[in-house]
Amino acid sequence: MTTTTREIHLASRPQGRPTSEDFRLVETTLPDLADGQVLVRNTVMSVDPYMRGRMNDVKSYVPPFQIDAPLDGGAVGEVVESTSPDVPVGATVQHMLGWREHALLPAGDVRVLDTALAPASAYLGALGMPGLTAYVGLTRVAALAEGETLFVSGAAGAVGSMVGQLGRRLGAAKVVGSAGSAAKVAWLTDDLGFDAAFDYHEGPVLRQLAPHAPVDVFFDNVGADHLEAALVHMADFGRIAMCGAIADYDATTPPPGPRFLTMAVTKRLKIEGFIVTDHGDAAGEFYRTVGPWLAAGEITYRETYTDGIEQAVEAFLGLGTGANIGKMLVRL
Ligand SMILES: NC(=O)c1ccc[n+]([C@@H]2O[C@H](COP(=O)([O-])OP(=O)(O)OC[C@H]3O[C@@H](n4cnc5c(N)ncnc54)[C@H](OP(=O)(O)O)[C@@H]3O)[C@@H](O)[C@H]2O)c1
């Protein structure tokens, strides 16, 4: 049975901050299923900051999106047709053909989800790629040790909110976060157990971080002024896990390097960038460790939704303006 569906295409490569004109909603008809395929009615799709990089025509760790072709990314949904004995109709699955209402793909490219452990959407956030990013950044990259002070930028986002909570459970003595609004700061301190948090709009990060120094581990999602401030306030032998630099993603010219970099020498810092997809082998350990914490409510998460494929671009653009608390998702 052919299916008519809708998907979002990249219409043009954004110059600087993307606008809705850089995208196009397209109706398309999917062919009949070949052997071993499944048709998924996507129910929730993810928008993620890394997608901004894929809109540029540059070589990176993941290939660029193509003009006039659908975007892709994480999504979950329900199998509505299947020609595979492995994935039955009715299964809830996760896959990488988001940005569309239906996904037609080989059964081998979907993962059947355990929705008894957590709702499907959690596999796009706390129990998915962002959660795993937080976990490997803390355990493998920064090697957070018991009793240490942890500072995380972008703390109220999908990754950052997990960093703070996991850091606490992994033994951090003090957890400090920065975020972009009073409501986010309140969520961090009142609900997630951060010891302190500040709104980076309220004054220079350099000044606001000072009372919480020295920082043993800095988990950086933002870069720019946050990275500069952390360099100044790191402890000797501190570690910086460079996860992202969202403050620079829309830059049209190369941003200047951080000031205070020589602090890396004087303080004997270790600064290491990482990409979560290099750490797929940590996924099993991550689910075994974090799954029960989540199921027991010892770790909590929030999701911010927009509704409908028509709002998917809006959701993506909202990442750049801080419109999300927790994971930004689109209900399809
Ligand atoms: N290395 C990896 O493998 C990996 C994997 C996943 C994610 N990441 C990176 O991790 C970071 C967080 O990703 P996420 O999925 O969890 O996104 P997110 O934090 O849920 O959403 C993005 C947030 O960034 C903040 N932001 C936007 N522009 C900013 C700016 N100019 N200065 C400071 N904050 C800004 C906004 O919050 P505020 O209101 O606080 O400004 C926004 O809510 C990103 O840098 C992403 O690229 C890396």
Short mmCIF file of C-alpha atoms and ligand atoms in Angstrom, two decimals:
data_model
loop_
_atom_site.label_atom_id
_atom_site.label_comp_id
_atom_site.label_asym_id
_atom_site.label_seq_id
_atom_site.Cartn_x
_atom_site.Cartn_y
_atom_site.Cartn_z
CA MET A 1 0.00 0.00 0.00
CA THR A 2 1.57 3.33 -1.00
CA THR A 3 1.70 5.97 1.70
CA THR A 4 1.54 9.71 1.19
CA THR A 5 3.47 11.53 3.86
CA ARG A 6 5.33 14.75 4.66
CA GLU A 7 8.98 15.52 5.34
CA ILE A 8 11.25 18.52 5.85
CA HIS A 9 13.88 19.29 3.21
CA LEU A 10 16.86 21.60 3.41
CA ALA A 11 16.07 24.38 0.91
CA SER A 12 19.30 26.35 1.28
CA ARG A 13 22.43 26.33 3.39
CA PRO A 14 21.94 28.82 6.25
CA GLN A 15 24.31 31.77 6.43
CA GLY A 16 24.71 32.49 10.12
CA ARG A 17 21.60 31.83 12.19
CA PRO A 18 19.16 29.61 10.19
CA THR A 19 15.70 30.92 9.32
CA SER A 20 12.52 29.08 8.31
CA GLU A 21 13.28 30.02 4.66
CA ASP A 22 16.18 27.57 4.75
CA PHE A 23 13.70 24.67 5.02
CA ARG A 24 10.73 23.34 3.05
CA LEU A 25 7.82 21.06 3.99
CA VAL A 26 7.39 18.54 1.16
CA GLU A 27 4.64 15.98 0.48
CA THR A 28 5.91 12.72 -0.89
CA THR A 29 4.67 9.22 -1.69
CA LEU A 30 6.53 6.21 -0.36
CA PRO A 31 6.87 3.03 -2.45
CA ASP A 32 5.60 -0.39 -1.39
CA LEU A 33 7.73 -2.23 1.14
CA ALA A 34 10.51 -4.44 -0.20
CA ASP A 35 11.41 -7.64 1.64
CA GLY A 36 12.86 -7.06 5.10
CA GLN A 37 11.58 -3.51 5.44
CA VAL A 38 9.36 -1.76 7.94
CA LEU A 39 7.14 1.27 7.64
CA VAL A 40 7.16 3.36 10.80
CA ARG A 41 4.63 6.02 11.73
CA ASN A 42 6.94 8.41 13.53
CA THR A 43 5.42 9.72 16.75
CA VAL A 44 8.26 11.85 18.14
CA MET A 45 11.35 13.25 16.43
CA SER A 46 14.42 14.86 17.88
CA VAL A 47 15.99 18.18 16.97
CA ASP A 48 19.61 18.52 18.07
CA PRO A 49 22.27 21.24 17.96
CA TYR A 50 24.65 19.03 15.92
CA MET A 51 22.20 19.28 13.01
CA ARG A 52 23.31 22.90 12.54
CA GLY A 53 26.77 21.71 11.54
CA ARG A 54 25.27 19.29 9.03
CA MET A 55 23.56 22.19 7.26
CA ASN A 56 27.01 23.49 6.20
CA ASP A 57 28.75 21.88 3.26
CA VAL A 58 31.83 20.88 5.22
CA LYS A 59 33.51 17.59 5.96
CA SER A 60 32.95 16.55 9.56
CA TYR A 61 32.37 13.45 11.65
CA VAL A 62 28.93 13.12 10.07
CA PRO A 63 28.12 13.95 6.41
CA PRO A 64 26.32 17.21 5.52
CA PHE A 65 22.61 17.32 4.70
CA GLN A 66 21.89 17.68 0.99
CA ILE A 67 19.91 20.55 -0.53
CA ASP A 68 16.39 19.55 -1.65
CA ALA A 69 16.64 16.26 0.22
CA PRO A 70 15.03 15.33 3.55
CA LEU A 71 16.92 16.01 6.76
CA ASP A 72 17.43 13.05 9.08
CA GLY A 73 17.97 12.45 12.77
CA GLY A 74 16.69 10.47 15.73
CA ALA A 75 13.01 9.51 15.89
CA VAL A 76 10.72 6.99 17.53
CA GLY A 77 7.48 5.56 16.26
CA GLU A 78 5.23 2.59 15.72
CA VAL A 79 5.67 -0.04 13.03
CA VAL A 80 2.54 0.03 10.85
CA GLU A 81 3.70 -2.36 8.10
CA SER A 82 6.43 -4.95 8.10
CA THR A 83 7.90 -7.52 5.74
CA SER A 84 10.44 -8.62 8.33
CA PRO A 85 9.95 -11.50 10.77
CA ASP A 86 12.19 -9.66 13.26
CA VAL A 87 10.14 -6.49 13.74
CA PRO A 88 6.38 -6.99 13.99
CA VAL A 89 3.62 -4.50 13.28
CA GLY A 90 2.85 -2.67 16.52
CA ALA A 91 6.45 -2.60 17.77
CA THR A 92 7.72 0.71 19.13
CA VAL A 93 11.05 1.45 17.49
CA GLN A 94 13.83 4.00 17.29
CA HIS A 95 15.76 4.88 14.14
CA MET A 96 17.56 7.71 12.35
CA LEU A 97 14.92 8.76 9.79
CA GLY A 98 13.41 11.68 11.63
CA TRP A 99 12.20 14.95 10.08
CA ARG A 100 9.38 12.99 8.39
CA GLU A 101 6.01 11.61 9.42
CA HIS A 102 6.71 8.10 8.10
CA ALA A 103 9.98 6.25 7.75
CA LEU A 104 10.46 3.37 5.32
CA LEU A 105 13.66 1.51 6.12
CA PRO A 106 15.33 -1.89 6.54
CA ALA A 107 14.28 -3.69 9.71
CA GLY A 108 17.97 -3.87 10.62
CA ASP A 109 18.06 -0.09 10.91
CA VAL A 110 15.49 0.09 13.69
CA ARG A 111 15.84 -0.78 17.35
CA VAL A 112 12.82 -2.17 19.19
CA LEU A 113 12.37 -0.20 22.40
CA ASP A 114 11.57 -1.40 25.89
CA THR A 115 8.72 0.98 26.73
CA ALA A 116 8.23 -0.72 30.11
CA LEU A 117 11.50 0.87 31.24
CA ALA A 118 10.75 4.35 29.92
CA PRO A 119 8.43 6.05 27.43
CA ALA A 120 9.68 5.96 23.83
CA SER A 121 10.58 9.67 23.84
CA ALA A 122 13.10 9.12 26.65
CA TYR A 123 15.22 7.13 24.19
CA LEU A 124 15.78 10.42 22.33
CA GLY A 125 16.89 12.21 25.49
CA ALA A 126 17.72 11.02 28.99
CA LEU A 127 18.03 7.38 27.94
CA GLY A 128 19.27 8.16 24.44
CA MET A 129 22.12 9.92 22.67
CA PRO A 130 22.14 12.99 24.96
CA GLY A 131 22.14 10.84 28.10
CA LEU A 132 24.93 8.66 26.75
CA THR A 133 26.88 11.81 25.87
CA ALA A 134 26.62 12.99 29.46
CA TYR A 135 27.65 9.57 30.75
CA VAL A 136 30.73 9.05 28.57
CA GLY A 137 31.80 12.67 28.96
CA LEU A 138 31.85 12.30 32.72
CA THR A 139 33.13 8.76 33.05
CA ARG A 140 35.50 8.30 30.11
CA VAL A 141 36.58 11.78 29.07
CA ALA A 142 36.70 13.80 32.30
CA ALA A 143 37.04 10.78 34.61
CA LEU A 144 35.04 12.54 37.33
CA ALA A 145 36.14 11.33 40.76
CA GLU A 146 34.30 11.28 44.08
CA GLY A 147 34.44 14.52 46.03
CA GLU A 148 35.15 16.73 43.02
CA THR A 149 33.51 19.98 41.92
CA LEU A 150 31.71 19.74 38.59
CA PHE A 151 30.65 22.71 36.47
CA VAL A 152 28.42 22.18 33.42
CA SER A 153 27.40 24.82 30.88
CA GLY A 154 24.09 24.54 29.04
CA ALA A 155 22.99 22.82 32.21
CA ALA A 156 19.22 22.90 31.61
CA GLY A 157 19.43 21.25 28.20
CA ALA A 158 19.15 17.59 27.23
CA VAL A 159 22.82 16.78 27.82
CA GLY A 160 23.50 19.31 30.58
CA SER A 161 20.60 18.26 32.80
CA MET A 162 21.86 14.69 32.68
CA VAL A 163 25.46 15.77 33.33
CA GLY A 164 24.50 17.44 36.59
CA GLN A 165 22.38 14.57 37.85
CA LEU A 166 24.78 11.83 36.77
CA GLY A 167 27.69 13.81 38.19
CA ARG A 168 26.02 13.88 41.56
CA ARG A 169 25.34 10.13 41.47
CA LEU A 170 28.91 9.46 40.38
CA GLY A 171 30.14 11.18 43.52
CA ALA A 172 30.65 14.87 42.73
CA ALA A 173 30.71 16.85 45.97
CA LYS A 174 29.53 20.05 44.31
CA VAL A 175 27.54 20.47 41.09
CA VAL A 176 27.26 23.90 39.50
CA GLY A 177 25.42 24.80 36.31
CA SER A 178 24.85 27.75 34.02
CA ALA A 179 21.72 28.28 31.95
CA GLY A 180 19.85 31.01 30.12
CA SER A 181 16.86 31.92 32.32
CA ALA A 182 15.69 32.18 35.92
CA ALA A 183 13.19 29.37 35.34
CA LYS A 184 15.98 27.08 34.17
CA VAL A 185 18.18 28.01 37.12
CA ALA A 186 15.31 27.25 39.49
CA TRP A 187 14.75 23.84 37.87
CA LEU A 188 18.41 22.96 38.32
CA THR A 189 18.62 23.91 41.99
CA ASP A 190 15.08 23.10 43.16
CA ASP A 191 14.38 19.89 41.25
CA LEU A 192 17.62 18.41 39.93
CA GLY A 193 19.75 18.82 43.04
CA PHE A 194 22.39 21.19 41.66
CA ASP A 195 24.20 22.91 44.53
CA ALA A 196 24.32 26.17 42.62
CA ALA A 197 23.34 27.58 39.25
CA PHE A 198 23.37 30.97 37.56
CA ASP A 199 21.84 32.70 34.56
CA TYR A 200 24.69 33.70 32.28
CA HIS A 201 22.66 36.73 31.13
CA GLU A 202 22.90 38.15 34.65
CA GLY A 203 26.60 39.01 34.44
CA PRO A 204 29.91 37.74 33.10
CA VAL A 205 30.42 34.01 33.56
CA LEU A 206 33.92 34.84 34.76
CA ARG A 207 32.41 36.66 37.74
CA GLN A 208 29.45 34.36 38.40
CA LEU A 209 31.57 31.23 38.43
CA ALA A 210 34.16 32.70 40.83
CA PRO A 211 32.37 31.79 44.10
CA HIS A 212 32.26 28.14 43.01
CA ALA A 213 35.95 27.77 42.11
CA PRO A 214 38.11 25.76 41.97
CA VAL A 215 36.40 23.50 39.41
CA ASP A 216 37.82 20.00 38.98
CA VAL A 217 35.71 19.01 35.98
CA PHE A 218 34.15 21.35 33.44
CA PHE A 219 31.65 19.75 31.02
CA ASP A 220 31.32 22.31 28.26
CA ASN A 221 28.30 22.53 25.99
CA VAL A 222 28.63 26.22 25.16
CA GLY A 223 32.25 27.32 24.56
CA ALA A 224 33.06 31.05 24.17
CA ASP A 225 32.76 33.01 27.45
CA HIS A 226 31.97 29.83 29.38
CA LEU A 227 35.17 28.14 28.31
CA GLU A 228 37.21 31.25 29.04
CA ALA A 229 35.73 31.57 32.52
CA ALA A 230 36.29 27.91 33.28
CA LEU A 231 39.96 28.11 32.25
CA VAL A 232 40.43 30.81 34.86
CA HIS A 233 38.53 28.96 37.59
CA MET A 234 39.79 25.42 37.06
CA ALA A 235 41.66 23.58 39.79
CA ASP A 236 45.18 22.33 39.19
CA PHE A 237 45.01 19.06 37.23
CA GLY A 238 41.39 19.79 36.27
CA ARG A 239 39.75 18.21 33.24
CA ILE A 240 37.62 19.90 30.59
CA ALA A 241 35.36 17.65 28.53
CA MET A 242 34.60 19.61 25.35
CA CYS A 243 31.20 18.33 24.33
CA GLY A 244 29.95 21.26 22.27
CA ALA A 245 30.26 24.98 21.62
CA ILE A 246 26.73 26.05 20.76
CA ALA A 247 27.60 29.75 21.20
CA ASP A 248 29.70 29.46 18.02
CA TYR A 249 27.52 27.26 15.80
CA ASP A 250 26.07 30.14 13.76
CA ALA A 251 29.37 32.01 13.41
CA THR A 252 30.12 33.11 9.85
CA THR A 253 33.80 33.75 10.52
CA PRO A 254 36.03 31.64 12.75
CA PRO A 255 35.45 32.72 16.36
CA PRO A 256 38.57 33.93 18.20
CA GLY A 257 40.29 31.36 20.36
CA PRO A 258 39.53 31.48 24.08
CA ARG A 259 41.58 33.86 26.16
CA PHE A 260 43.42 32.45 29.17
CA LEU A 261 44.48 29.30 27.31
CA THR A 262 47.90 29.38 28.94
CA MET A 263 46.05 28.46 32.15
CA ALA A 264 46.08 24.97 30.66
CA VAL A 265 49.83 24.98 31.21
CA THR A 266 50.04 26.63 34.58
CA LYS A 267 47.19 24.54 36.00
CA ARG A 268 48.28 21.35 34.15
CA LEU A 269 44.79 20.92 32.66
CA LYS A 270 43.60 18.14 30.42
CA ILE A 271 41.25 19.39 27.69
CA GLU A 272 39.63 16.73 25.52
CA GLY A 273 36.96 16.92 22.86
CA PHE A 274 34.78 13.89 22.23
CA ILE A 275 31.96 12.61 20.02
CA VAL A 276 29.43 10.24 21.53
CA THR A 277 29.28 8.00 18.46
CA ASP A 278 32.86 6.92 19.18
CA HIS A 279 31.56 5.44 22.44
CA GLY A 280 28.77 3.14 21.28
CA ASP A 281 30.44 0.37 23.27
CA ALA A 282 29.48 2.25 26.46
CA ALA A 283 25.77 2.02 25.66
CA GLY A 284 25.19 -1.28 27.48
CA GLU A 285 26.86 -0.04 30.65
CA PHE A 286 24.92 3.21 30.34
CA TYR A 287 21.52 1.47 30.14
CA ARG A 288 22.37 -0.88 32.99
CA THR A 289 23.54 1.99 35.18
CA VAL A 290 21.19 4.81 34.31
CA GLY A 291 18.05 2.85 33.35
CA PRO A 292 17.30 1.78 36.93
CA TRP A 293 18.01 5.30 38.27
CA LEU A 294 15.52 6.65 35.78
CA ALA A 295 12.93 3.95 36.47
CA ALA A 296 13.24 4.62 40.22
CA GLY A 297 12.81 8.36 39.70
CA GLU A 298 16.28 9.05 41.10
CA ILE A 299 17.07 10.82 37.86
CA THR A 300 14.39 12.94 36.27
CA TYR A 301 14.08 14.67 32.95
CA ARG A 302 11.97 17.23 31.18
CA GLU A 303 10.89 17.50 27.58
CA THR A 304 9.78 20.53 25.60
CA TYR A 305 7.43 19.73 22.72
CA THR A 306 6.23 21.41 19.60
CA ASP A 307 3.38 19.74 17.74
CA GLY A 308 3.30 18.60 14.14
CA ILE A 309 5.86 18.36 11.34
CA GLU A 310 4.97 21.97 10.47
CA GLN A 311 6.56 23.01 13.79
CA ALA A 312 9.75 20.95 13.44
CA VAL A 313 11.80 23.83 12.06
CA GLU A 314 10.49 26.09 14.83
CA ALA A 315 11.67 23.52 17.36
CA PHE A 316 15.10 23.34 15.80
CA LEU A 317 15.45 27.13 15.69
CA GLY A 318 14.37 27.23 19.34
CA LEU A 319 17.56 25.43 20.35
CA GLY A 320 19.47 28.55 19.39
CA THR A 321 17.26 30.80 21.49
CA GLY A 322 16.98 28.58 24.55
CA ALA A 323 13.27 27.79 23.98
CA ASN A 324 13.69 24.33 25.52
CA ILE A 325 13.95 23.13 29.09
CA GLY A 326 15.38 19.64 28.92
CA LYS A 327 15.09 17.79 25.60
CA MET A 328 13.57 19.57 22.61
CA LEU A 329 11.20 17.23 20.73
CA VAL A 330 8.53 17.34 18.05
CA ARG A 331 5.34 15.35 18.47
CA LEU A 332 4.28 14.09 15.04
N1 LIG B 1 30.09 15.70 21.54
C1 LIG B 1 28.98 15.00 21.33
O1 LIG B 1 29.00 13.83 20.97
C2 LIG B 1 27.66 15.68 21.57
C3 LIG B 1 26.46 14.94 21.62
C4 LIG B 1 25.27 15.61 21.89
C5 LIG B 1 25.27 16.99 22.09
N2 LIG B 1 26.45 17.66 21.99
C6 LIG B 1 26.53 19.10 22.25
O2 LIG B 1 26.05 19.31 23.56
C7 LIG B 1 25.46 20.60 23.63
C8 LIG B 1 24.04 20.47 24.21
O3 LIG B 1 23.26 19.70 23.31
P1 LIG B 1 21.76 19.33 23.70
O4 LIG B 1 21.27 18.38 22.70
O5 LIG B 1 21.70 18.98 25.12
O6 LIG B 1 21.03 20.73 23.47
P2 LIG B 1 20.23 21.54 24.57
O7 LIG B 1 21.22 21.97 25.61
O8 LIG B 1 19.05 20.76 25.01
O9 LIG B 1 19.70 22.78 23.75
C9 LIG B 1 20.54 23.81 23.36
C10 LIG B 1 20.65 24.87 24.47
O10 LIG B 1 21.81 25.64 24.26
C11 LIG B 1 21.66 26.88 24.89
N3 LIG B 1 22.23 27.93 24.03
C12 LIG B 1 21.87 28.24 22.78
N4 LIG B 1 22.63 29.26 22.31
C13 LIG B 1 23.47 29.59 23.33
C14 LIG B 1 24.51 30.56 23.48
N5 LIG B 1 24.82 31.42 22.49
N6 LIG B 1 25.16 30.64 24.67
C15 LIG B 1 24.85 29.80 25.68
N7 LIG B 1 23.89 28.84 25.58
C16 LIG B 1 23.23 28.74 24.42
C17 LIG B 1 20.16 27.12 25.10
O11 LIG B 1 19.90 27.10 26.50
P3 LIG B 1 20.07 28.41 27.41
O12 LIG B 1 18.69 28.93 27.68
O13 LIG B 1 20.75 27.90 28.61
O14 LIG B 1 20.88 29.40 26.63
C18 LIG B 1 19.52 25.88 24.46
O15 LIG B 1 18.40 25.45 25.16
C19 LIG B 1 25.54 21.19 22.24
O16 LIG B 1 26.70 21.98 22.15
C20 LIG B 1 25.67 19.97 21.36
O17 LIG B 1 26.26 20.26 20.13
C21 LIG B 1 27.64 17.04 21.74
#
